[in-house]
């Protein structure tokens, strides 16, 4: 069965079991500080499990893009070395939110695997949770055991410990026992030798877990205790690539049709072959895996960068580049060439790969180029480290610097060192690594207490599109202590006018007023797993009061102005530069706006002017806001609304329209484009290959800007003695300056000519050599000219000149070529020795050399000893 059919069969099966099929959520997580990337199928549904919002249906199924390269799940270092762990993989899943539980989950998993996919029962093992005698004191999951018994022989049901059979989302939150399904795809011969049972969960490449059924029945609280959940849930995850391996009868995920087209392409491009040499195979697996992770991230809007999620992506790509560099001998960019194959192969299931193929290709190519340069520098540094090493070992701290700054992992440094007969101090490396981990843990450490629930009013209503003030009641709060923000509280209200950070727009600020007139300031508003959280230093005195919530009017008004201007800018770019322009990021705050977009060349000054004029024309048209709240996604798209890749949209969306501009958007906007006043572009730049950034201002900021410009202009005029024509005045100054320069050059030439004449007379014969050692008043270049000038007129010349400029000493030595040979003299050696007098050093060629030093007082001594060289 082809992988495409395997995926569809899964989804069809659960659709028939009344599940709603939903598309994969974007891989990069935006609304959850505890998670950078989706790392399991359940992550996009966290808000349902936490009870923060209601799913559209209580049975859902999908295939979810997952990335396991950071945090709790990090498989990165395994990838390439084994045959069944990837960075990016698809997790097929089915979910019950308070609906069916263990009985159905197990029955359907079994039916799908054995009857629909036709996997032989004798290949399968299952595990159940054995219980724990630690603080949780949990009993064995006999419920699951008894259900499994109906389908599979009891000697194939294995009991597992907490590590393998108790699943937790994080330190806090829903959790529960799980049952894994494993397959044994070894040959009959192997099976006869070793019983499959003993290999389950033992990291055997042919006895692997394919599916995990999690039975969520507890909630883990901040103090570590467990409480039983009122509603029980099912969360299952099956590795798509591993399932393909089983169904296609191969022994490695990389031999399935998910990977073979990319591997063939790598073989062609790099002129290598897969399956002959383990080192080459590892490299090919690494590259075929990593290119997928990187391409999917870029398609989701996450570009490689120096921080956060972008940095993780950069490191994945660099890992691939390194393996290509070291084991496939690729010194030029080549990974970008795989983009097309990938998009042809996966583009049907993930259309974002197709539509952004060119961008993905460009970004990868540029990253490859710049990292290959870094690699070169790193190799030079490594050479130097090796040269400097006295005991044939490389210091752990140096190896760590190579790792941290140049992306050289320890194994690469070791490999290169070994080739030269050196070893690396591994302990030292590990110590440095640990130090860095401790530093970053300390920097991000935070402590979050459980929510204190005041009212069971879970659905918090956002009313901030219509009003900036409201009477609100606190429904829950918690205390958070973090290194970054110190100790603070997070408040949740029954309703709120505060806009939470999102869609590029910063969160609202403001205050809540308690009945006695005191105020508590809200310093920021955020959304976390679909709950709006208000950040404050202090709790209100009486938590049960009704508070008056007030959003800062100015903060909101200016943010709205910049947000609407951002939409108009987007429209202008697509109109003037073309519809290939796609939003790649935006930041909307009261003071300014920033907009990143795909475009392949610099936007020139004329185009920028045109863009600015376009936006200002829309502002002057006084276009009214047309807002469509809660309309079906498809209806919005049919009306021409623009949606962004990498955004997680609900089933019903909000669309914002001003004239011809229409976007899906949750942000806040002005009522009329006239409220923006004026739009001014401040800068245009590149932030990555194929991605440009425009920074701009609107509203009062434009007034401030022009005021500044005017002030500067006035001060320029006053420097120019209040000339009424400052441009002419500056031009006159420039002309005058150019004239003066010419005159100075002519004077200097004259001076050198005179000097030459004088010096010629001072040259005396010593031991048959025309000799002169003297201090002169010329710079380095002037002395050089002088030496060669004298040298072209006289033979057997030995000259040593000293000079002083800006407190620094220079010694220059010239020796006629015939003297160099006849008397075995070397100007380079001479200046190096004499350089000691001026506390400096230098060198050059045997007939001309220069030394610089910081002690002009030593010049005379140096000149005095010159004669000794020819005596
Ligand atoms: P393993 O022990 O093999 O690493 P896991 O216990 O980490 O698996 P789960 O977190 O339960 O796996 O994920 C559910 C399923 O997703 C697994 O049964 C497996 O089929 C698949 N899976 C997990 N990690 C990876 C990965 N890195 N690459 C490919 N598939 C994976
Ligand atoms: Mg794992």
PDB file of N, CA and C in Angstrom, residues 408-458:
ATOM      1  N   UNK A 408      30.004  23.102  15.356  1.00  0.00           N
ATOM      2  CA  UNK A 408      30.743  21.841  15.250  1.00  0.00           C
ATOM      3  C   UNK A 408      30.354  20.938  16.414  1.00  0.00           C
ATOM      4  N   UNK A 409      29.653  19.850  16.181  1.00  0.00           N
ATOM      5  CA  UNK A 409      29.365  18.968  17.303  1.00  0.00           C
ATOM      6  C   UNK A 409      30.646  18.253  17.716  1.00  0.00           C
ATOM      7  N   UNK A 410      30.608  17.726  18.910  1.00  0.00           N
ATOM      8  CA  UNK A 410      31.798  17.076  19.451  1.00  0.00           C
ATOM      9  C   UNK A 410      32.347  16.016  18.502  1.00  0.00           C
ATOM     10  N   UNK A 411      31.438  15.215  17.909  1.00  0.00           N
ATOM     11  CA  UNK A 411      31.949  14.106  17.084  1.00  0.00           C
ATOM     12  C   UNK A 411      32.732  14.609  15.869  1.00  0.00           C
ATOM     13  N   UNK A 412      32.318  15.760  15.319  1.00  0.00           N
ATOM     14  CA  UNK A 412      33.045  16.288  14.165  1.00  0.00           C
ATOM     15  C   UNK A 412      34.447  16.769  14.586  1.00  0.00           C
ATOM     16  N   UNK A 413      34.487  17.489  15.708  1.00  0.00           N
ATOM     17  CA  UNK A 413      35.784  17.959  16.207  1.00  0.00           C
ATOM     18  C   UNK A 413      36.689  16.770  16.498  1.00  0.00           C
ATOM     19  N   UNK A 414      36.107  15.741  17.108  1.00  0.00           N
ATOM     20  CA  UNK A 414      36.897  14.540  17.414  1.00  0.00           C
ATOM     21  C   UNK A 414      37.427  13.885  16.150  1.00  0.00           C
ATOM     22  N   UNK A 415      36.542  13.834  15.153  1.00  0.00           N
ATOM     23  CA  UNK A 415      36.918  13.196  13.898  1.00  0.00           C
ATOM     24  C   UNK A 415      38.124  13.894  13.260  1.00  0.00           C
ATOM     25  N   UNK A 416      38.034  15.227  13.185  1.00  0.00           N
ATOM     26  CA  UNK A 416      39.116  15.991  12.562  1.00  0.00           C
ATOM     27  C   UNK A 416      40.385  15.876  13.416  1.00  0.00           C
ATOM     28  N   UNK A 417      40.201  15.968  14.739  1.00  0.00           N
ATOM     29  CA  UNK A 417      41.352  15.868  15.640  1.00  0.00           C
ATOM     30  C   UNK A 417      42.040  14.519  15.478  1.00  0.00           C
ATOM     31  N   UNK A 418      41.223  13.465  15.423  1.00  0.00           N
ATOM     32  CA  UNK A 418      41.776  12.127  15.328  1.00  0.00           C
ATOM     33  C   UNK A 418      42.622  11.959  14.063  1.00  0.00           C
ATOM     34  N   UNK A 419      42.107  12.537  12.958  1.00  0.00           N
ATOM     35  CA  UNK A 419      42.851  12.438  11.700  1.00  0.00           C
ATOM     36  C   UNK A 419      44.262  12.998  11.848  1.00  0.00           C
ATOM     37  N   UNK A 420      44.429  13.967  12.769  1.00  0.00           N
ATOM     38  CA  UNK A 420      45.739  14.576  12.940  1.00  0.00           C
ATOM     39  C   UNK A 420      46.465  14.021  14.154  1.00  0.00           C
ATOM     40  N   UNK A 421      45.922  12.965  14.739  1.00  0.00           N
ATOM     41  CA  UNK A 421      46.578  12.332  15.869  1.00  0.00           C
ATOM     42  C   UNK A 421      46.338  13.045  17.195  1.00  0.00           C
ATOM     43  N   UNK A 422      45.262  13.817  17.281  1.00  0.00           N
ATOM     44  CA  UNK A 422      44.937  14.520  18.522  1.00  0.00           C
ATOM     45  C   UNK A 422      43.667  13.942  19.125  1.00  0.00           C
ATOM     46  N   UNK A 423      43.475  14.204  20.430  1.00  0.00           N
ATOM     47  CA  UNK A 423      42.214  13.812  21.024  1.00  0.00           C
ATOM     48  C   UNK A 423      41.573  15.021  21.696  1.00  0.00           C
ATOM     49  N   UNK A 424      40.286  14.888  22.041  1.00  0.00           N
ATOM     50  CA  UNK A 424      39.553  16.011  22.628  1.00  0.00           C
ATOM     51  C   UNK A 424      39.238  15.681  24.082  1.00  0.00           C
ATOM     52  N   UNK A 425      39.407  16.661  24.940  1.00  0.00           N
ATOM     53  CA  UNK A 425      39.051  16.471  26.341  1.00  0.00           C
ATOM     54  C   UNK A 425      37.533  16.497  26.480  1.00  0.00           C
ATOM     55  N   UNK A 426      36.942  15.283  26.471  1.00  0.00           N
ATOM     56  CA  UNK A 426      35.497  15.147  26.420  1.00  0.00           C
ATOM     57  C   UNK A 426      34.835  15.623  27.716  1.00  0.00           C
ATOM     58  N   UNK A 427      35.494  15.306  28.837  1.00  0.00           N
ATOM     59  CA  UNK A 427      34.952  15.723  30.129  1.00  0.00           C
ATOM     60  C   UNK A 427      34.802  17.242  30.187  1.00  0.00           C
ATOM     61  N   UNK A 428      35.869  17.924  29.725  1.00  0.00           N
ATOM     62  CA  UNK A 428      35.861  19.388  29.734  1.00  0.00           C
ATOM     63  C   UNK A 428      34.722  19.927  28.882  1.00  0.00           C
ATOM     64  N   UNK A 429      34.509  19.285  27.733  1.00  0.00           N
ATOM     65  CA  UNK A 429      33.418  19.687  26.844  1.00  0.00           C
ATOM     66  C   UNK A 429      32.079  19.552  27.561  1.00  0.00           C
ATOM     67  N   UNK A 430      31.900  18.397  28.203  1.00  0.00           N
ATOM     68  CA  UNK A 430      30.620  18.148  28.885  1.00  0.00           C
ATOM     69  C   UNK A 430      30.391  19.150  30.019  1.00  0.00           C
ATOM     70  N   UNK A 431      31.479  19.494  30.723  1.00  0.00           N
ATOM     71  CA  UNK A 431      31.336  20.466  31.813  1.00  0.00           C
ATOM     72  C   UNK A 431      30.837  21.802  31.270  1.00  0.00           C
ATOM     73  N   UNK A 432      31.445  22.238  30.153  1.00  0.00           N
ATOM     74  CA  UNK A 432      31.027  23.517  29.559  1.00  0.00           C
ATOM     75  C   UNK A 432      29.565  23.451  29.115  1.00  0.00           C
ATOM     76  N   UNK A 433      29.201  22.326  28.518  1.00  0.00           N
ATOM     77  CA  UNK A 433      27.831  22.136  28.041  1.00  0.00           C
ATOM     78  C   UNK A 433      26.853  22.234  29.211  1.00  0.00           C
ATOM     79  N   UNK A 434      27.225  21.571  30.306  1.00  0.00           N
ATOM     80  CA  UNK A 434      26.355  21.588  31.479  1.00  0.00           C
ATOM     81  C   UNK A 434      26.223  23.014  32.022  1.00  0.00           C
ATOM     82  N   UNK A 435      27.350  23.732  32.042  1.00  0.00           N
ATOM     83  CA  UNK A 435      27.322  25.117  32.535  1.00  0.00           C
ATOM     84  C   UNK A 435      26.332  25.941  31.727  1.00  0.00           C
ATOM     85  N   UNK A 436      26.374  25.752  30.390  1.00  0.00           N
ATOM     86  CA  UNK A 436      25.470  26.538  29.555  1.00  0.00           C
ATOM     87  C   UNK A 436      24.016  26.173  29.825  1.00  0.00           C
ATOM     88  N   UNK A 437      23.780  24.864  29.983  1.00  0.00           N
ATOM     89  CA  UNK A 437      22.405  24.430  30.266  1.00  0.00           C
ATOM     90  C   UNK A 437      21.912  25.043  31.577  1.00  0.00           C
ATOM     91  N   UNK A 438      22.785  25.020  32.586  1.00  0.00           N
ATOM     92  CA  UNK A 438      22.389  25.581  33.886  1.00  0.00           C
ATOM     93  C   UNK A 438      22.075  27.062  33.759  1.00  0.00           C
ATOM     94  N   UNK A 439      22.915  27.760  32.962  1.00  0.00           N
ATOM     95  CA  UNK A 439      22.678  29.193  32.779  1.00  0.00           C
ATOM     96  C   UNK A 439      21.315  29.442  32.149  1.00  0.00           C
ATOM     97  N   UNK A 440      20.994  28.681  31.093  1.00  0.00           N
ATOM     98  CA  UNK A 440      19.738  28.994  30.416  1.00  0.00           C
ATOM     99  C   UNK A 440      18.553  28.516  31.246  1.00  0.00           C
ATOM    100  N   UNK A 441      18.750  27.456  32.036  1.00  0.00           N
ATOM    101  CA  UNK A 441      17.652  27.027  32.896  1.00  0.00           C
ATOM    102  C   UNK A 441      17.384  28.105  33.944  1.00  0.00           C
ATOM    103  N   UNK A 442      18.457  28.637  34.531  1.00  0.00           N
ATOM    104  CA  UNK A 442      18.291  29.675  35.546  1.00  0.00           C
ATOM    105  C   UNK A 442      17.593  30.888  34.953  1.00  0.00           C
ATOM    106  N   UNK A 443      17.927  31.187  33.670  1.00  0.00           N
ATOM    107  CA  UNK A 443      17.341  32.379  33.050  1.00  0.00           C
ATOM    108  C   UNK A 443      15.855  32.202  32.778  1.00  0.00           C
ATOM    109  N   UNK A 444      15.435  30.962  32.502  1.00  0.00           N
ATOM    110  CA  UNK A 444      14.029  30.794  32.139  1.00  0.00           C
ATOM    111  C   UNK A 444      13.212  30.168  33.274  1.00  0.00           C
ATOM    112  N   UNK A 445      13.875  29.931  34.426  1.00  0.00           N
ATOM    113  CA  UNK A 445      13.173  29.249  35.507  1.00  0.00           C
ATOM    114  C   UNK A 445      11.937  30.027  35.924  1.00  0.00           C
ATOM    115  N   UNK A 446      10.856  29.339  36.106  1.00  0.00           N
ATOM    116  CA  UNK A 446       9.670  30.000  36.627  1.00  0.00           C
ATOM    117  C   UNK A 446       8.848  28.992  37.410  1.00  0.00           C
ATOM    118  N   UNK A 447       8.046  29.517  38.273  1.00  0.00           N
ATOM    119  CA  UNK A 447       7.238  28.662  39.124  1.00  0.00           C
ATOM    120  C   UNK A 447       5.796  29.109  38.987  1.00  0.00           C
ATOM    121  N   UNK A 448       4.935  28.187  38.680  1.00  0.00           N
ATOM    122  CA  UNK A 448       3.534  28.530  38.470  1.00  0.00           C
ATOM    123  C   UNK A 448       2.676  27.755  39.453  1.00  0.00           C
ATOM    124  N   UNK A 449       1.875  28.450  40.234  1.00  0.00           N
ATOM    125  CA  UNK A 449       1.018  27.734  41.184  1.00  0.00           C
ATOM    126  C   UNK A 449      -0.268  27.296  40.474  1.00  0.00           C
ATOM    127  N   UNK A 450      -1.048  26.431  41.110  1.00  0.00           N
ATOM    128  CA  UNK A 450      -2.336  26.026  40.531  1.00  0.00           C
ATOM    129  C   UNK A 450      -3.255  27.235  40.440  1.00  0.00           C
ATOM    130  N   UNK A 451      -4.199  27.152  39.540  1.00  0.00           N
ATOM    131  CA  UNK A 451      -5.235  28.187  39.489  1.00  0.00           C
ATOM    132  C   UNK A 451      -6.049  28.139  40.769  1.00  0.00           C
ATOM    133  N   UNK A 452      -6.345  29.302  41.311  1.00  0.00           N
ATOM    134  CA  UNK A 452      -7.331  29.372  42.390  1.00  0.00           C
ATOM    135  C   UNK A 452      -8.648  29.715  41.712  1.00  0.00           C
ATOM    136  N   UNK A 453      -9.577  28.781  41.775  1.00  0.00           N
ATOM    137  CA  UNK A 453     -10.846  28.972  41.058  1.00  0.00           C
ATOM    138  C   UNK A 453     -11.840  29.675  41.980  1.00  0.00           C
ATOM    139  N   UNK A 454     -12.361  30.801  41.538  1.00  0.00           N
ATOM    140  CA  UNK A 454     -13.345  31.524  42.348  1.00  0.00           C
ATOM    141  C   UNK A 454     -14.751  31.261  41.852  1.00  0.00           C
ATOM    142  N   UNK A 455     -14.874  31.176  40.531  1.00  0.00           N
ATOM    143  CA  UNK A 455     -16.198  30.908  39.956  1.00  0.00           C
ATOM    144  C   UNK A 455     -16.025  29.911  38.829  1.00  0.00           C
ATOM    145  N   UNK A 456     -16.913  28.947  38.777  1.00  0.00           N
ATOM    146  CA  UNK A 456     -16.826  27.947  37.714  1.00  0.00           C
ATOM    147  C   UNK A 456     -17.413  28.514  36.426  1.00  0.00           C
ATOM    148  N   UNK A 457     -16.968  29.680  36.064  1.00  0.00           N
ATOM    149  CA  UNK A 457     -17.468  30.289  34.828  1.00  0.00           C
ATOM    150  C   UNK A 457     -16.319  30.220  33.831  1.00  0.00           C
ATOM    151  N   UNK A 458     -16.268  29.112  33.114  1.00  0.00           N
ATOM    152  CA  UNK A 458     -15.057  28.838  32.353  1.00  0.00           C
ATOM    153  C   UNK A 458     -14.916  29.647  31.082  1.00  0.00           C
TER     154      UNK A 458
END
